[in-house]
mmCIF file of C-alpha atoms and ligand atoms in Angstrom:
data_model
loop_
_atom_site.group_PDB
_atom_site.id
_atom_site.type_symbol
_atom_site.label_atom_id
_atom_site.label_comp_id
_atom_site.label_asym_id
_atom_site.label_seq_id
_atom_site.Cartn_x
_atom_site.Cartn_y
_atom_site.Cartn_z
ATOM 1 C CA UNK A 290 -15.902 34.570 -14.481
ATOM 2 C CA UNK A 291 -16.588 31.323 -12.863
ATOM 3 C CA UNK A 292 -14.244 29.947 -10.184
ATOM 4 C CA UNK A 293 -11.903 27.423 -11.692
ATOM 5 C CA UNK A 294 -11.876 24.272 -10.438
ATOM 6 C CA UNK A 295 -9.336 23.173 -7.590
ATOM 7 C CA UNK A 296 -7.003 20.336 -7.914
ATOM 8 C CA UNK A 297 -4.397 19.224 -5.921
ATOM 9 C CA UNK A 298 -1.579 16.933 -7.163
ATOM 10 C CA UNK A 299 0.023 14.690 -4.155
ATOM 11 C CA UNK A 300 3.730 13.401 -4.770
ATOM 12 C CA UNK A 301 5.899 11.243 -2.096
ATOM 13 C CA UNK A 302 9.250 11.738 -2.790
ATOM 14 C CA UNK A 303 12.095 9.797 -1.200
ATOM 15 C CA UNK A 304 15.927 9.855 -2.416
ATOM 16 C CA UNK A 305 14.771 11.174 -5.903
ATOM 17 C CA UNK A 306 17.479 13.949 -6.028
ATOM 18 C CA UNK A 307 18.222 14.325 -9.860
ATOM 19 C CA UNK A 308 14.881 13.082 -10.936
ATOM 20 C CA UNK A 309 12.261 15.193 -9.141
ATOM 21 C CA UNK A 310 13.734 17.996 -11.355
ATOM 22 C CA UNK A 311 12.823 16.191 -14.577
ATOM 23 C CA UNK A 312 9.254 14.836 -13.138
ATOM 24 C CA UNK A 313 8.344 18.487 -12.039
ATOM 25 C CA UNK A 314 9.451 19.625 -15.451
ATOM 26 C CA UNK A 315 6.997 16.866 -17.108
ATOM 27 C CA UNK A 316 4.373 17.711 -15.005
ATOM 28 C CA UNK A 317 4.377 21.372 -15.116
ATOM 29 C CA UNK A 318 4.290 21.103 -18.944
ATOM 30 C CA UNK A 319 1.188 19.052 -18.977
ATOM 31 C CA UNK A 320 -0.448 20.801 -16.585
ATOM 32 C CA UNK A 321 0.298 24.645 -17.442
ATOM 33 C CA UNK A 322 -2.201 24.028 -20.514
ATOM 34 C CA UNK A 323 -4.413 22.861 -18.337
ATOM 35 C CA UNK A 324 -7.586 25.469 -17.242
ATOM 36 C CA UNK A 325 -7.189 24.470 -13.840
ATOM 37 C CA UNK A 326 -6.356 26.085 -10.221
ATOM 38 C CA UNK A 327 -3.481 23.643 -9.420
ATOM 39 C CA UNK A 328 -1.390 22.457 -6.396
ATOM 40 C CA UNK A 329 1.330 20.374 -6.390
ATOM 41 C CA UNK A 330 2.407 18.742 -2.812
ATOM 42 C CA UNK A 331 5.628 17.200 -2.502
ATOM 43 C CA UNK A 332 6.328 15.158 0.497
ATOM 44 C CA UNK A 333 9.558 14.655 1.102
ATOM 45 C CA UNK A 334 9.690 11.103 3.232
ATOM 46 C CA UNK A 335 13.065 12.041 4.856
ATOM 47 C CA UNK A 336 15.403 12.092 2.189
ATOM 48 C CA UNK A 337 18.976 11.729 2.668
ATOM 49 C CA UNK A 338 20.373 12.888 -0.524
ATOM 50 C CA UNK A 339 19.492 16.406 -2.288
ATOM 51 C CA UNK A 340 16.018 16.136 -2.737
ATOM 52 C CA UNK A 341 15.096 18.559 -0.152
ATOM 53 C CA UNK A 342 17.262 21.289 -1.174
ATOM 54 C CA UNK A 343 15.930 20.633 -4.976
ATOM 55 C CA UNK A 344 12.384 20.313 -3.840
ATOM 56 C CA UNK A 345 13.162 23.941 -2.564
ATOM 57 C CA UNK A 346 14.590 25.249 -5.653
ATOM 58 C CA UNK A 347 11.328 24.106 -7.485
ATOM 59 C CA UNK A 348 9.154 25.487 -5.260
ATOM 60 C CA UNK A 349 10.996 29.039 -5.545
ATOM 61 C CA UNK A 350 10.323 28.705 -9.424
ATOM 62 C CA UNK A 351 6.808 27.793 -9.185
ATOM 63 C CA UNK A 352 3.983 29.091 -7.200
ATOM 64 C CA UNK A 353 1.908 26.499 -6.948
ATOM 65 C CA UNK A 354 4.301 24.070 -5.305
ATOM 66 C CA UNK A 355 3.714 23.424 -1.625
ATOM 67 C CA UNK A 356 6.554 21.108 0.029
ATOM 68 C CA UNK A 357 6.146 18.887 3.278
ATOM 69 C CA UNK A 358 9.166 17.261 5.123
ATOM 70 C CA UNK A 359 9.268 14.408 7.183
ATOM 71 C CA UNK A 360 11.611 14.187 9.994
ATOM 72 C CA UNK A 361 12.403 10.738 9.144
ATOM 73 C CA UNK A 362 11.643 7.961 6.423
ATOM 74 C CA UNK A 363 8.047 6.966 7.284
ATOM 75 C CA UNK A 364 7.290 5.013 4.050
ATOM 76 C CA UNK A 365 5.584 5.749 0.879
ATOM 77 C CA UNK A 366 2.037 5.080 2.091
ATOM 78 C CA UNK A 367 2.505 7.516 5.130
ATOM 79 C CA UNK A 368 4.009 10.282 2.944
ATOM 80 C CA UNK A 369 0.687 9.932 0.535
ATOM 81 C CA UNK A 370 -1.381 9.902 3.650
ATOM 82 C CA UNK A 371 0.431 13.185 4.588
ATOM 83 C CA UNK A 372 -0.403 14.987 1.214
ATOM 84 C CA UNK A 373 -3.736 13.530 1.029
ATOM 85 C CA UNK A 374 -4.183 15.438 4.543
ATOM 86 C CA UNK A 375 -3.130 18.712 3.312
ATOM 87 C CA UNK A 376 -4.420 18.681 0.123
ATOM 88 C CA UNK A 377 -7.659 21.260 -0.377
ATOM 89 C CA UNK A 378 -8.567 20.587 -3.793
ATOM 90 C CA UNK A 379 -11.897 19.779 -5.330
ATOM 91 C CA UNK A 380 -10.055 16.865 -7.293
ATOM 92 C CA UNK A 381 -7.024 15.180 -5.645
ATOM 93 C CA UNK A 382 -4.534 13.208 -7.475
ATOM 94 C CA UNK A 383 -1.683 10.975 -6.266
ATOM 95 C CA UNK A 384 1.169 10.032 -8.450
ATOM 96 C CA UNK A 385 4.801 8.797 -8.089
ATOM 97 C CA UNK A 386 8.067 11.298 -8.454
ATOM 98 C CA UNK A 387 9.949 8.832 -10.619
ATOM 99 C CA UNK A 388 8.192 9.558 -13.998
ATOM 100 C CA UNK A 389 6.284 6.532 -13.957
ATOM 101 C CA UNK A 390 3.163 7.934 -13.790
ATOM 102 C CA UNK A 391 2.371 9.665 -16.834
ATOM 103 C CA UNK A 392 1.213 13.466 -16.279
ATOM 104 C CA UNK A 393 -0.627 13.437 -19.808
ATOM 105 C CA UNK A 394 -2.992 11.282 -18.066
ATOM 106 C CA UNK A 395 -4.174 13.976 -15.884
ATOM 107 C CA UNK A 396 -6.720 15.870 -18.055
ATOM 108 C CA UNK A 397 -8.621 12.791 -18.558
ATOM 109 C CA UNK A 398 -8.319 12.044 -14.809
ATOM 110 C CA UNK A 399 -9.838 15.273 -13.541
ATOM 111 C CA UNK A 400 -12.585 15.230 -16.350
ATOM 112 C CA UNK A 401 -13.777 12.067 -15.235
ATOM 113 C CA UNK A 402 -13.774 13.075 -11.822
ATOM 114 C CA UNK A 403 -15.799 16.239 -13.036
ATOM 115 C CA UNK A 404 -18.152 14.008 -14.520
ATOM 116 C CA UNK A 405 -19.036 12.470 -11.106
ATOM 117 C CA UNK A 406 -16.746 9.296 -10.815
ATOM 118 C CA UNK A 407 -15.111 9.667 -7.046
ATOM 119 C CA UNK A 408 -12.075 7.171 -7.956
ATOM 120 C CA UNK A 409 -10.488 7.156 -11.081
ATOM 121 C CA UNK A 410 -7.458 4.425 -11.180
ATOM 122 C CA UNK A 411 -4.867 4.387 -13.051
ATOM 123 C CA UNK A 412 -4.104 0.491 -13.910
ATOM 124 C CA UNK A 413 -0.703 -0.816 -15.505
ATOM 125 C CA UNK A 414 -0.820 -3.047 -18.422
ATOM 126 C CA UNK A 415 1.821 -5.187 -18.887
ATOM 127 C CA UNK A 416 3.330 -4.485 -22.169
ATOM 128 C CA UNK A 417 6.154 -7.185 -22.126
ATOM 129 C CA UNK A 418 5.756 -10.469 -20.992
ATOM 130 C CA UNK A 419 9.522 -10.859 -19.633
ATOM 131 C CA UNK A 420 9.289 -11.955 -15.906
ATOM 132 C CA UNK A 421 10.962 -9.965 -13.360
ATOM 133 C CA UNK A 422 11.088 -10.660 -9.414
ATOM 134 C CA UNK A 423 8.674 -7.751 -8.598
ATOM 135 C CA UNK A 424 6.198 -8.883 -11.672
ATOM 136 C CA UNK A 425 5.805 -12.445 -10.114
ATOM 137 C CA UNK A 426 5.778 -11.585 -6.615
ATOM 138 C CA UNK A 427 3.306 -8.622 -6.846
ATOM 139 C CA UNK A 428 0.963 -11.374 -9.299
ATOM 140 C CA UNK A 429 1.393 -13.738 -6.323
ATOM 141 C CA UNK A 430 0.566 -11.444 -3.821
ATOM 142 C CA UNK A 431 -2.446 -9.698 -5.548
ATOM 143 C CA UNK A 432 -4.111 -13.283 -6.254
ATOM 144 C CA UNK A 433 -3.538 -14.424 -2.667
ATOM 145 C CA UNK A 434 -4.716 -11.122 -1.282
ATOM 146 C CA UNK A 435 -7.908 -11.160 -3.713
ATOM 147 C CA UNK A 436 -8.477 -14.772 -2.568
ATOM 148 C CA UNK A 437 -8.548 -14.346 1.043
ATOM 149 C CA UNK A 438 -9.911 -10.527 1.989
ATOM 150 C CA UNK A 439 -13.186 -9.553 1.080
ATOM 151 C CA UNK A 440 -12.033 -6.366 -0.904
ATOM 152 C CA UNK A 441 -10.800 -6.835 -4.080
ATOM 153 C CA UNK A 442 -7.505 -4.867 -5.495
ATOM 154 C CA UNK A 443 -6.561 -4.903 -9.251
ATOM 155 C CA UNK A 444 -3.085 -5.987 -10.105
ATOM 156 C CA UNK A 445 -1.249 -3.166 -11.477
ATOM 157 C CA UNK A 446 -3.220 -0.553 -9.748
ATOM 158 C CA UNK A 447 -0.838 1.534 -8.043
ATOM 159 C CA UNK A 448 -1.285 4.774 -6.265
ATOM 160 C CA UNK A 449 -1.699 6.792 -9.380
ATOM 161 C CA UNK A 450 -5.372 7.830 -9.118
ATOM 162 C CA UNK A 451 -7.851 10.599 -8.468
ATOM 163 C CA UNK A 452 -10.091 11.502 -6.095
ATOM 164 C CA UNK A 453 -13.207 13.495 -5.778
ATOM 165 C CA UNK A 454 -13.645 15.884 -2.456
ATOM 166 C CA UNK A 455 -16.068 13.189 -1.175
ATOM 167 C CA UNK A 456 -13.891 10.305 -1.532
ATOM 168 C CA UNK A 457 -11.015 11.727 0.220
ATOM 169 C CA UNK A 458 -12.824 13.026 2.939
ATOM 170 C CA UNK A 459 -13.903 9.238 3.512
ATOM 171 C CA UNK A 460 -10.752 8.069 3.238
ATOM 172 C CA UNK A 461 -9.200 10.765 5.738
ATOM 173 C CA UNK A 462 -11.820 9.295 8.202
ATOM 174 C CA UNK A 463 -10.107 5.979 8.416
ATOM 175 C CA UNK A 464 -7.636 6.436 11.207
ATOM 176 C CA UNK A 465 -5.786 3.172 10.702
ATOM 177 C CA UNK A 466 -2.060 2.905 11.400
ATOM 178 C CA UNK A 467 -1.020 0.390 9.085
ATOM 179 C CA UNK A 468 -2.011 1.821 5.607
ATOM 180 C CA UNK A 469 -2.451 0.037 2.377
ATOM 181 C CA UNK A 470 -4.234 2.699 0.658
ATOM 182 C CA UNK A 471 -4.963 0.888 -2.814
ATOM 183 C CA UNK A 472 -7.263 -1.759 -0.149
ATOM 184 C CA UNK A 473 -8.681 1.274 1.782
ATOM 185 C CA UNK A 474 -9.863 2.909 -1.083
ATOM 186 C CA UNK A 475 -11.125 -0.332 -2.896
ATOM 187 C CA UNK A 476 -12.912 -1.090 0.223
ATOM 188 C CA UNK A 477 -14.705 2.489 0.427
ATOM 189 C CA UNK A 478 -16.972 1.638 -2.652
ATOM 190 C CA UNK A 479 -18.121 4.992 -4.628
ATOM 191 C CA UNK A 480 -18.596 5.399 -8.291
ATOM 192 C CA UNK A 481 -15.283 4.277 -9.755
ATOM 193 C CA UNK A 482 -13.522 3.768 -13.199
ATOM 194 C CA UNK A 483 -10.183 2.296 -14.232
ATOM 195 C CA UNK A 484 -8.129 4.054 -16.517
ATOM 196 C CA UNK A 485 -5.388 1.617 -18.180
ATOM 197 C CA UNK A 486 -1.795 2.803 -19.036
ATOM 198 C CA UNK A 487 1.173 1.802 -20.044
ATOM 199 C CA UNK A 488 4.213 2.361 -17.616
ATOM 200 C CA UNK A 489 7.228 4.010 -19.008
ATOM 201 C CA UNK A 490 10.693 3.063 -17.295
ATOM 202 C CA UNK A 491 11.625 5.135 -14.498
ATOM 203 C CA UNK A 492 13.222 8.091 -15.211
ATOM 204 C CA UNK A 493 16.467 7.495 -13.215
ATOM 205 C CA UNK A 494 17.582 6.161 -10.274
ATOM 206 C CA UNK A 495 16.553 2.699 -8.398
ATOM 207 C CA UNK A 496 13.226 1.739 -7.295
ATOM 208 C CA UNK A 497 12.982 3.167 -3.505
ATOM 209 C CA UNK A 498 10.730 0.104 -2.809
ATOM 210 C CA UNK A 499 13.385 -2.484 -0.849
ATOM 211 C CA UNK A 500 12.267 -6.077 -0.401
ATOM 212 C CA UNK A 501 11.761 -5.106 3.214
ATOM 213 C CA UNK A 502 9.477 -2.519 2.345
ATOM 214 C CA UNK A 503 7.659 -4.640 -0.147
ATOM 215 C CA UNK A 504 7.102 -7.201 2.460
ATOM 216 C CA UNK A 505 5.762 -4.658 4.997
ATOM 217 C CA UNK A 506 3.452 -3.286 2.757
ATOM 218 C CA UNK A 507 2.530 -7.112 1.813
ATOM 219 C CA UNK A 508 1.785 -7.591 5.677
ATOM 220 C CA UNK A 509 0.133 -4.565 6.111
ATOM 221 C CA UNK A 510 -2.504 -5.553 3.375
ATOM 222 C CA UNK A 511 -2.895 -8.941 4.457
ATOM 223 C CA UNK A 512 -3.226 -8.630 8.529
ATOM 224 C CA UNK A 513 -5.284 -5.667 7.975
ATOM 225 C CA UNK A 514 -7.751 -6.798 5.138
ATOM 226 C CA UNK A 515 -8.112 -10.451 6.336
ATOM 227 C CA UNK A 516 -8.956 -12.396 8.992
ATOM 228 C CA UNK A 517 -8.249 -15.542 7.063
ATOM 229 C CA UNK A 518 -5.079 -16.643 8.679
ATOM 230 C CA UNK A 519 -6.799 -16.936 11.858
ATOM 231 C CA UNK A 520 -9.351 -19.219 10.318
ATOM 232 C CA UNK A 521 -6.447 -21.409 8.899
ATOM 233 C CA UNK A 522 -5.651 -22.003 12.550
ATOM 234 C CA UNK A 523 -9.269 -22.839 13.516
ATOM 235 C CA UNK A 524 -9.544 -25.491 10.395
ATOM 236 C CA UNK A 525 -6.388 -26.730 10.917
ATOM 237 C CA UNK A 526 -7.021 -27.565 14.315
ATOM 238 C CA UNK A 527 -10.357 -28.845 13.621
ATOM 239 C CA UNK A 528 -8.139 -31.449 11.267
ATOM 240 C CA UNK A 529 -5.900 -32.332 13.957
ATOM 241 C CA UNK A 530 -8.761 -33.271 16.167
ATOM 242 C CA UNK A 531 -10.414 -35.628 13.741
ATOM 243 C CA UNK A 532 -7.151 -37.321 13.187
ATOM 244 C CA UNK A 533 -6.552 -37.919 16.648
ATOM 245 C CA UNK A 534 -10.134 -38.976 17.105
ATOM 246 C CA UNK A 535 -9.653 -41.570 14.128
ATOM 247 C CA UNK A 536 -6.677 -42.591 15.893
ATOM 248 C CA UNK A 537 -8.366 -43.465 19.323
ATOM 249 C CA UNK A 538 -11.222 -45.382 17.345
ATOM 250 C CA UNK A 539 -8.546 -47.419 15.351
ATOM 251 C CA UNK A 540 -6.429 -48.228 18.776
ATOM 252 C CA UNK A 541 -10.142 -49.319 20.468
ATOM 253 C CA UNK A 542 -10.996 -51.499 17.631
ATOM 254 C CA UNK A 543 -7.860 -53.501 17.782
ATOM 255 C CA UNK A 544 -7.943 -53.585 21.561
ATOM 256 C CA UNK A 545 -11.696 -55.070 21.320
ATOM 257 C CA UNK A 546 -10.664 -57.328 19.057
ATOM 258 C CA UNK A 547 -7.665 -58.773 20.864
ATOM 259 C CA UNK A 548 -5.015 -57.615 18.371
ATOM 260 C CA UNK A 549 -2.607 -56.282 21.567
ATOM 261 C CA UNK A 550 0.676 -56.856 19.621
ATOM 262 C CA UNK A 551 -0.452 -54.378 16.568
ATOM 263 C CA UNK A 552 -0.686 -51.501 19.569
ATOM 264 C CA UNK A 553 3.158 -50.901 20.288
ATOM 265 C CA UNK A 554 3.417 -47.449 18.890
ATOM 266 C CA UNK A 555 6.103 -46.647 16.185
ATOM 267 C CA UNK A 556 8.274 -43.840 17.881
ATOM 268 C CA UNK A 557 9.157 -42.158 13.975
ATOM 269 C CA UNK A 558 5.494 -41.799 13.566
ATOM 270 C CA UNK A 559 4.893 -40.436 16.907
ATOM 271 C CA UNK A 560 7.733 -37.934 16.668
ATOM 272 C CA UNK A 561 6.499 -36.964 13.091
ATOM 273 C CA UNK A 562 3.313 -36.008 14.363
ATOM 274 C CA UNK A 563 4.601 -34.096 17.063
ATOM 275 C CA UNK A 564 6.903 -32.298 15.039
ATOM 276 C CA UNK A 565 4.348 -31.307 12.481
ATOM 277 C CA UNK A 566 1.543 -30.423 15.151
ATOM 278 C CA UNK A 567 3.967 -28.348 16.988
ATOM 279 C CA UNK A 568 5.553 -26.580 14.007
ATOM 280 C CA UNK A 569 1.696 -25.852 12.690
ATOM 281 C CA UNK A 570 0.972 -24.529 16.399
ATOM 282 C CA UNK A 571 3.785 -22.172 16.270
ATOM 283 C CA UNK A 572 3.059 -20.704 12.956
ATOM 284 C CA UNK A 573 -0.526 -20.096 14.327
ATOM 285 C CA UNK A 574 0.804 -18.662 17.149
ATOM 286 C CA UNK A 575 2.889 -16.366 15.131
ATOM 287 C CA UNK A 576 -0.249 -15.140 13.153
ATOM 288 C CA UNK A 577 -1.929 -14.654 16.588
ATOM 289 C CA UNK A 578 1.146 -12.455 17.618
ATOM 290 C CA UNK A 579 1.121 -10.428 14.341
ATOM 291 C CA UNK A 580 -2.641 -9.434 14.658
ATOM 292 C CA UNK A 581 -2.028 -8.548 18.150
ATOM 293 C CA UNK A 582 0.682 -6.460 17.533
ATOM 294 C CA UNK A 583 -0.904 -4.506 15.054
ATOM 295 C CA UNK A 584 -3.754 -4.120 17.635
ATOM 296 C CA UNK A 585 -1.216 -2.862 19.866
ATOM 297 C CA UNK A 586 0.324 -0.275 17.465
ATOM 298 C CA UNK A 587 -3.363 1.012 16.335
ATOM 299 C CA UNK A 588 -4.362 1.550 20.222
ATOM 300 C CA UNK A 589 -1.070 3.425 20.955
ATOM 301 C CA UNK A 590 -2.509 5.773 18.523
ATOM 302 C CA UNK A 591 0.677 7.096 17.289
ATOM 303 C CA UNK A 592 0.643 9.437 14.103
ATOM 304 C CA UNK A 593 1.419 7.751 10.864
ATOM 305 C CA UNK A 594 3.837 10.635 10.273
ATOM 306 C CA UNK A 595 5.746 13.420 11.823
ATOM 307 C CA UNK A 596 6.629 16.882 9.924
ATOM 308 C CA UNK A 597 9.652 18.736 10.528
ATOM 309 C CA UNK A 598 10.531 22.573 9.312
ATOM 310 C CA UNK A 599 12.572 22.794 6.583
ATOM 311 C CA UNK A 600 16.127 23.626 6.725
ATOM 312 C CA UNK A 601 16.276 27.069 5.547
ATOM 313 C CA UNK A 602 13.244 29.549 6.206
ATOM 314 C CA UNK A 603 13.347 32.420 3.841
ATOM 315 C CA UNK A 604 10.625 34.720 2.371
ATOM 316 C CA UNK A 605 10.373 32.411 -0.443
ATOM 317 C CA UNK A 606 9.680 29.150 1.906
ATOM 318 C CA UNK A 607 6.858 27.415 0.264
ATOM 319 C CA UNK A 608 6.144 24.867 3.104
ATOM 320 C CA UNK A 609 2.878 24.289 4.095
HETATM 321 N N1 UDP B 199 8.744 6.417 -1.782
HETATM 322 C C1 UDP B 199 8.542 7.174 -0.888
HETATM 323 N N2 UDP B 199 9.267 6.550 0.331
HETATM 324 C C2 UDP B 199 9.570 5.326 0.156
HETATM 325 C C3 UDP B 199 9.868 4.619 -0.563
HETATM 326 C C4 UDP B 199 9.300 5.528 -1.948
HETATM 327 O O1 UDP B 199 8.066 8.180 -0.794
HETATM 328 O O2 UDP B 199 10.108 4.949 1.499
HETATM 329 C C5 UDP B 199 8.233 7.075 -3.124
HETATM 330 C C6 UDP B 199 9.211 7.054 -4.178
HETATM 331 O O3 UDP B 199 9.988 8.222 -4.152
HETATM 332 C C7 UDP B 199 7.981 7.263 -5.430
HETATM 333 C C8 UDP B 199 7.120 6.389 -5.293
HETATM 334 O O4 UDP B 199 7.125 6.422 -3.426
HETATM 335 O O5 UDP B 199 7.909 8.275 -5.836
HETATM 336 C C9 UDP B 199 7.182 5.091 -5.822
HETATM 337 O O6 UDP B 199 8.552 4.488 -5.313
HETATM 338 P P1 UDP B 199 9.137 3.450 -6.641
HETATM 339 O O7 UDP B 199 9.208 4.327 -7.870
HETATM 340 O O8 UDP B 199 10.509 3.483 -5.752
HETATM 341 O O9 UDP B 199 8.253 2.148 -6.562
HETATM 342 P P2 UDP B 199 8.151 1.395 -7.665
HETATM 343 O O10 UDP B 199 7.712 1.969 -8.759
HETATM 344 O O11 UDP B 199 9.595 0.569 -7.945
HETATM 345 O O12 UDP B 199 7.250 0.150 -7.130
HETATM 346 MG MG1 MG B 200 8.424 3.826 -9.651
#
């Protein structure tokens, strides 16, 4: 009998008690009927509710489940990274724990990778045209990012995708501390295909992406994928130099033509120029500061996440 294709599924989980059981039931129903050798990696990203216990109960019932526990909340991208580091499949799929990534799509995603695609990216299609804070900010963010960085990341392309072993090995060789996986994967190239899908609502609970977490992801994306903020500094500096030069020429011309009475400088215009110029300088120094900070965190070489051993270690323990 030919060996079955090994498929790893990586699912980051943060405070999803009460949701994760449903998610796993739906996932199990979808993969039970597929002819592959599955492992499901749940990464508990330092949950503070009953998620860890729920996961252990799931692992006790289902032999395909492997568990990883973080020592604290390191964030979605770190949790994905941990799962991808441990996954040993020929096809590796990442998806969310809240039921928003339909497991019915897995069959087609795996099929496409076995046909030779390295990256199968699921892309959300917006069904309703209503505006929400999340939708507006995410659209604005992706159009900015795509304008200022050399890597194109599709809006609506979340962390729901299948990778071939080749693509995953390439990704694992990227040791950056600030991780924006969608961008890193788009940067890699490889043979890719996009699979559109309608995103269902969360099974239960609230989004675990707080505003702070969204801002951190946006900052990781912009400052690690673009040097544009630094170029803004250069061009604004250039414009200010040209303005200064024009002013010197203007004053010199007035002086040469003997119009001394018009040279008395206005206090308000002077203050305005000073305040604007110093404001711009401070913003640009801030941009440089962020890059220096990112470099500092990278050179420290700290791990992206830390694992802890699970609370209870028994014969049924499935943690890896
Ligand atoms: N998540 C995580 N760590 C975090 C925040 C979220 O592992 O710090 C997980 C969460 O449990 C879910 C996925 O990341 O499986 C996506 O989060 P969520 O559904 O809350 O984001 P949204 O769909 O609202 O963008
Ligand atoms: Mg979600």
